[in-house]
XYZ file of C-alpha atoms in Angstrom:
349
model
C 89.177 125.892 95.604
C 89.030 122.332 94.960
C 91.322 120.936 91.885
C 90.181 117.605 90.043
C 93.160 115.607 88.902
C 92.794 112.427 86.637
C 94.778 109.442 86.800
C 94.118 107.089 83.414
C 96.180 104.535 82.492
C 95.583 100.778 80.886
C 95.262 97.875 82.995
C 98.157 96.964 85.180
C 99.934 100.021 83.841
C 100.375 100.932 87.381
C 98.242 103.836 88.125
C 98.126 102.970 91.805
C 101.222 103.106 92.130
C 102.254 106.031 91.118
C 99.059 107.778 93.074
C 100.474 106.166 96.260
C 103.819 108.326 95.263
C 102.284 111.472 94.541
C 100.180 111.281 97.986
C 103.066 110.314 100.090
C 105.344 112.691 98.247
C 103.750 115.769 96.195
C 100.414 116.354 98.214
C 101.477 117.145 101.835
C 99.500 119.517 103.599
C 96.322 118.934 101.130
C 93.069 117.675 102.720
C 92.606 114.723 99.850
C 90.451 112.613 98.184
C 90.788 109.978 96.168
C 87.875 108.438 93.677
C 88.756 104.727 92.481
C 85.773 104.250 89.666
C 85.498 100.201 89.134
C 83.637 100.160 85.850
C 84.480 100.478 82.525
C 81.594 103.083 81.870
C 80.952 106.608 83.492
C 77.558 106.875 84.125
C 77.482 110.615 82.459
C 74.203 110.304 81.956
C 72.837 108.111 84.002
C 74.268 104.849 82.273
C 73.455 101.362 83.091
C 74.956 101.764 86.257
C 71.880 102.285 88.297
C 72.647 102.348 91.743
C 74.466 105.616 93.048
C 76.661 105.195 96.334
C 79.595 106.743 98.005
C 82.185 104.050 99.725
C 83.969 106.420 101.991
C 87.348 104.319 103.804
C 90.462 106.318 105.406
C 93.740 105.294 103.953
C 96.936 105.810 106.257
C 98.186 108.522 104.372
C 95.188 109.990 105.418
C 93.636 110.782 102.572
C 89.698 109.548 101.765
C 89.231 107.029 99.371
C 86.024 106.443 97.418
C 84.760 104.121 95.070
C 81.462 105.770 92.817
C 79.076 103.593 91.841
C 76.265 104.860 89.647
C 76.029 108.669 88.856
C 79.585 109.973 88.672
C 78.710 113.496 88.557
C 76.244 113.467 91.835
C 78.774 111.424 93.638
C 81.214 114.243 92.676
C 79.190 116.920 93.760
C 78.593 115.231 97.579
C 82.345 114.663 97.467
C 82.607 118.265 97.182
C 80.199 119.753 99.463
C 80.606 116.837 102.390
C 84.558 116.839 102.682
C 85.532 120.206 100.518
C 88.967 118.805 99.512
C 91.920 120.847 98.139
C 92.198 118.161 95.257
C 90.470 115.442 94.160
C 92.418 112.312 92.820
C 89.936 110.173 90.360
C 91.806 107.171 89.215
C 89.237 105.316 86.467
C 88.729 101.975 85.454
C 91.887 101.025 83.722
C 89.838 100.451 79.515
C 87.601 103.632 80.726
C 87.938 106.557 78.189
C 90.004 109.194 79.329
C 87.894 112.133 77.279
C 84.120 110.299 79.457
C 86.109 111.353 82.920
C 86.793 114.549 81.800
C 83.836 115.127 80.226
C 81.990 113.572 83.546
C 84.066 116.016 85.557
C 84.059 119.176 83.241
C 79.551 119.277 84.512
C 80.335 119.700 88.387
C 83.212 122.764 87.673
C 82.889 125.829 88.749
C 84.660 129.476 89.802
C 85.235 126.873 93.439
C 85.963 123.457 91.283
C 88.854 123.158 88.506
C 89.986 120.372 86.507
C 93.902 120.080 87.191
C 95.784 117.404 85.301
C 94.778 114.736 82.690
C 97.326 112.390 83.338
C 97.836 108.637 81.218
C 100.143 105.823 82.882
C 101.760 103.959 80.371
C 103.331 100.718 80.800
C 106.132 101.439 78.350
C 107.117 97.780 77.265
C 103.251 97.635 76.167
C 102.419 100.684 73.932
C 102.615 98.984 70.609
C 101.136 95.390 71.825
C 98.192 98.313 73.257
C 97.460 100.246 70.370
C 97.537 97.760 68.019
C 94.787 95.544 70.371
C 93.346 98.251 72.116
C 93.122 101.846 70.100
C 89.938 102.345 70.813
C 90.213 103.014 74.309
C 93.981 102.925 74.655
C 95.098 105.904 71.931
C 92.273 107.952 73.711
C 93.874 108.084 76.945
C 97.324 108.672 75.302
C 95.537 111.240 73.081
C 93.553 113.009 75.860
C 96.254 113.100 78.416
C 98.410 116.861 79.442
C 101.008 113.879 80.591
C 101.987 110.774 79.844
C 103.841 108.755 82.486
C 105.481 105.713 81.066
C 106.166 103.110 83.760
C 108.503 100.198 83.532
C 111.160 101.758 81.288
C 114.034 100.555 83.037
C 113.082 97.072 82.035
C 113.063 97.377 78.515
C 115.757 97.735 75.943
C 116.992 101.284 75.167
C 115.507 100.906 71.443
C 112.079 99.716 72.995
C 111.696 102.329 74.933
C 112.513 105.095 72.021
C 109.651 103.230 69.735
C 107.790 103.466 72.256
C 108.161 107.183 72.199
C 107.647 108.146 68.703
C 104.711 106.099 68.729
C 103.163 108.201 71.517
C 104.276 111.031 70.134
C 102.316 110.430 67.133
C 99.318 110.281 69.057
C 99.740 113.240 70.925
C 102.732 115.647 70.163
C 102.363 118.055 73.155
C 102.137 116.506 76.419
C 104.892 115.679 78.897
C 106.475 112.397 78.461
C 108.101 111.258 81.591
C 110.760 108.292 80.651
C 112.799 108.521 83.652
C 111.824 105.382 86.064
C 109.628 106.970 89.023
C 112.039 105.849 91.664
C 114.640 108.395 90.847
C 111.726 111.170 90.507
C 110.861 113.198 93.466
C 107.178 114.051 93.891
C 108.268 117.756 92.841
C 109.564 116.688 89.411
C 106.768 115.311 88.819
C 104.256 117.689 90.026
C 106.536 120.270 87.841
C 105.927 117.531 85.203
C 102.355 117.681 85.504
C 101.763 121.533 85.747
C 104.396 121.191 82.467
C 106.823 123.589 84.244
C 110.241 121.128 83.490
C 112.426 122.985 81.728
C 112.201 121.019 78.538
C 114.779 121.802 75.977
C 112.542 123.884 73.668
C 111.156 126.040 76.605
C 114.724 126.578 77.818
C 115.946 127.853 74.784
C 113.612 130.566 73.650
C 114.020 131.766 77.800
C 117.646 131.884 76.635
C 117.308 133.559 73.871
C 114.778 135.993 75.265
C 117.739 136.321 78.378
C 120.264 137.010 75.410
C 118.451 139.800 73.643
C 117.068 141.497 76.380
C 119.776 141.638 79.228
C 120.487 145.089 78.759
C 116.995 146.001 79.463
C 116.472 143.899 82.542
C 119.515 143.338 84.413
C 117.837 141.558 87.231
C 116.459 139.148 84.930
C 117.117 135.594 85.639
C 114.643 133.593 83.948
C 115.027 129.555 84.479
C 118.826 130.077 85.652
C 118.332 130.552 89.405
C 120.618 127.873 90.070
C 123.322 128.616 87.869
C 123.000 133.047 87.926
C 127.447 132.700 88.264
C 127.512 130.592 85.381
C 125.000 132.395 83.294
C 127.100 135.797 84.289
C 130.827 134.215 83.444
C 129.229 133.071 80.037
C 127.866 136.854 79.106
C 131.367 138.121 80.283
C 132.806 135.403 78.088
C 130.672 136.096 74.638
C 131.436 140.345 74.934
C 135.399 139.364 75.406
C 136.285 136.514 73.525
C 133.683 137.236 70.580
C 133.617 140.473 69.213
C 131.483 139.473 66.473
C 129.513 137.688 68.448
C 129.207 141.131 70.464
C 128.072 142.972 67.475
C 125.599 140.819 66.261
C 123.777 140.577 69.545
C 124.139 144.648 69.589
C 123.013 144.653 65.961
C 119.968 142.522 66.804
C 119.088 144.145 70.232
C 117.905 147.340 68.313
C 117.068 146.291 65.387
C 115.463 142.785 65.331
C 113.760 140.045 66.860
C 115.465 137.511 68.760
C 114.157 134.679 66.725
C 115.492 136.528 63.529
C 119.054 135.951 65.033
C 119.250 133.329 67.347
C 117.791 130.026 65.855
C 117.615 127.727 69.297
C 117.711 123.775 68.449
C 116.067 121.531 71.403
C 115.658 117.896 71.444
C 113.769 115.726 74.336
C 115.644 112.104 74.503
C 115.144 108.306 76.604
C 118.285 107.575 74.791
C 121.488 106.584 77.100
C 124.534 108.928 76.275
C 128.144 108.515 76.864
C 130.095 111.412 79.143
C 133.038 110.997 77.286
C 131.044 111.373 73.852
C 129.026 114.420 75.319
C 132.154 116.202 76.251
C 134.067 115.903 72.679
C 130.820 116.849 71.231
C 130.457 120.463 73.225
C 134.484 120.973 71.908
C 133.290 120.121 68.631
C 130.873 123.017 68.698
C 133.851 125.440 68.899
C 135.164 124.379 65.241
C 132.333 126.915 63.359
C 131.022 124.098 61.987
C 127.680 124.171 63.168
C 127.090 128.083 62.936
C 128.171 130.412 65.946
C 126.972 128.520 68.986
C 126.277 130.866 71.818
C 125.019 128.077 74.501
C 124.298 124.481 75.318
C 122.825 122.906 78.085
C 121.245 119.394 78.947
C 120.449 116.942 81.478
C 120.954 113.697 80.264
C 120.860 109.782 81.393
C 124.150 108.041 81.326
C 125.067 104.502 79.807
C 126.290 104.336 83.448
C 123.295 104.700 85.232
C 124.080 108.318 86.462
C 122.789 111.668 84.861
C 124.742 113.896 83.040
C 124.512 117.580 83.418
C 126.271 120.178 81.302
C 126.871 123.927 80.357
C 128.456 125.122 77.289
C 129.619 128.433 76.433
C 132.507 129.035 73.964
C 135.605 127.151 74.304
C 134.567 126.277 77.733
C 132.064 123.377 79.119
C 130.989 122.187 81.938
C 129.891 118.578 82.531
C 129.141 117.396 85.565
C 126.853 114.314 87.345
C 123.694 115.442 88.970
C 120.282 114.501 89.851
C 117.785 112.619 87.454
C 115.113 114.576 85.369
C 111.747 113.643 83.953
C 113.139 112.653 80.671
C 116.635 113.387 78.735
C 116.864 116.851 77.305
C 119.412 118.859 75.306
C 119.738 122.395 73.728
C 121.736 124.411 71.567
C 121.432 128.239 70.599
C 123.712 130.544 68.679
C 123.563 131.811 65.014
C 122.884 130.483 61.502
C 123.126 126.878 63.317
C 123.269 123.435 61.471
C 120.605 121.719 62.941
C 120.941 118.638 61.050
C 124.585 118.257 61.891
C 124.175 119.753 65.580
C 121.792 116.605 65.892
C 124.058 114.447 64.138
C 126.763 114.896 66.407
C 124.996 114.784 69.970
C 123.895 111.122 67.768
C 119.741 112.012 68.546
């Protein structure tokens, strides 16, 4: 099985780059190659680009690099059949349109070839300069990409960078934005990124809410907490002991409703910078009732510091720690009849 994975991104974004990262780091192990298309057109059907040749160099990673010119898909095929690669890396021109690659690479697959991930490389201190010059060609890539990779965000203000956000997410409100600079990444993260199994705040919570309402049921369940399974254990203790109502309305529920009729889960994905001191009054603040009965809160956030911040809230005890860096900021909250608004409010996102 050969997978097809697409590298877009505007010029200079720094698509390169980042494919020099993912071979030394994510691909180990995988016979390689990687397609560097020069033009700004994909000769899907036929095209101006007349002549059709294969450039075939070794890199020292020792993967095979290849730079099509003339008929993409043919050059695709003899790719296939000459060097049958576990995964094909096609990194086009950088004011190509994403949805011509994919479309270009969507004739040669088969039960033997897949396409794997439509990623875009963003430079993230250009998005707005980009669409507003460059929509065209620019919003498609943002709009066609599973991912969106923003590069440079460490050298941009903090209120830059969140523009920068809501104005992709306008263009494309499902993919992956990664906002965490690629240095502190591993290859993993991002490959987890790519395949869109990070454990973004929204995913997280309706796991934990499926976790809540059906532990009794499946007692060797430990979806997304395999690293915290004491944790996650002390906090069920904690809810039957402390909070008897809390007790009954999760009994209440279990045979009588769905978990999304009683457990509202609130999930928020963030570039913003966030205080540990701030984070830690806010988890005691969710003990006061004000926000509804809060059942759990997690997150992995950046720091003002430069650090990450990881916690675990259960009621009237927290847990906030440093740890490693993730893709992007993240933050949930679950319980019942929660204020959303003010749960938002106070976390300041």
């Amino acid at each position: 099985m050969t997978k097809i994975d697409i590298f877009s991104g505007f010029l200079g974004a720094g698509k390169t780059t980042l494919i020099k990262k993912m071979i030394a780091e994510s691909y180990k192990g995988q016979k390689l190659v990687l397609i560097e298309n020069e033009f700004g057109e994909i000769g899907i059907d036929g095209g101006f680009l007349q002549d059709s040749g294969i450039n075939i160099t070794e890199m020292n990673s020792g993967c095979i690099c290849c730079s099509l010119v003339g008929d993409f898909g043919k050059a695709l095929k003899k790719v296939i059949a000459e060097y049958h690669p576990d995964r094909i890396l096609i990194e086009p021109s950088g004011v190509g349109k994403l949805s011509d690659v994919i479309a270009a690479v969507s004739k040669v697959t088969n039960d033997e070839v897949t396409l794997g991930y439509t990623v875009a490389v963003a430079d993230a201190g250009k998005v707005k300069v980009y669409m507003k010059n460059f929509g065209e060609f620019y919003n498609n890539q943002i709009e066609t990409a599973s991912t969106i990779i923003l590069s440079r965000t460490d050298s941009i203000p903090q209120s830059k960078l969140d523009a920068a956000v809501a104005m992709l997410r306008e263009h494309n409100s499902v993919a992956t934005i990664v906002t965490t600079p690629w240095g502190e990444l591993t290859g993993e993260q991002l490959i987890e990124a790519l395949e869109g199994k990070a454990s973004v705040a929204a995913e997280l919570a309706k796991m934990e809410m499926e976790r809540l309402a059906e532990e009794d049921e499946e007692e060797d369940h430990h979806c997304c907490h395999h690293h915290h399974d004491d944790d996650d254990e002390d906090e069920h203790e904690h809810h039957h002991h402390h909070h008897d109502d809390d007790e009954d309305e999760h009994e209440h529920h279990h045979h009588h409703h769905h978990a999304d009729e009683v457990f509202t889960s609130w999930g928020v994905e963030s570039a913003k910078k966030f205080d540990k001191a701030a984070i830690e009054a806010a988890l005691h603040e969710l003990d006061s009732g004000k926000y509804g009965t809060i059942l759990r809160a997690k997150g992995i956030l950046p720091a003002v510091d430069g650090t990450w911040i990881h916690f675990d809230y259960v009621p009237e005890e927290c847990n906030v720690r440093t740890g490693s860096a993730d893709i992007t900021g993240k933050l949930c909250v679950i319980g019942s009849k929660l204020d959303e608004a003010g749960v938002a409010a106070l976390f300041g996102v």
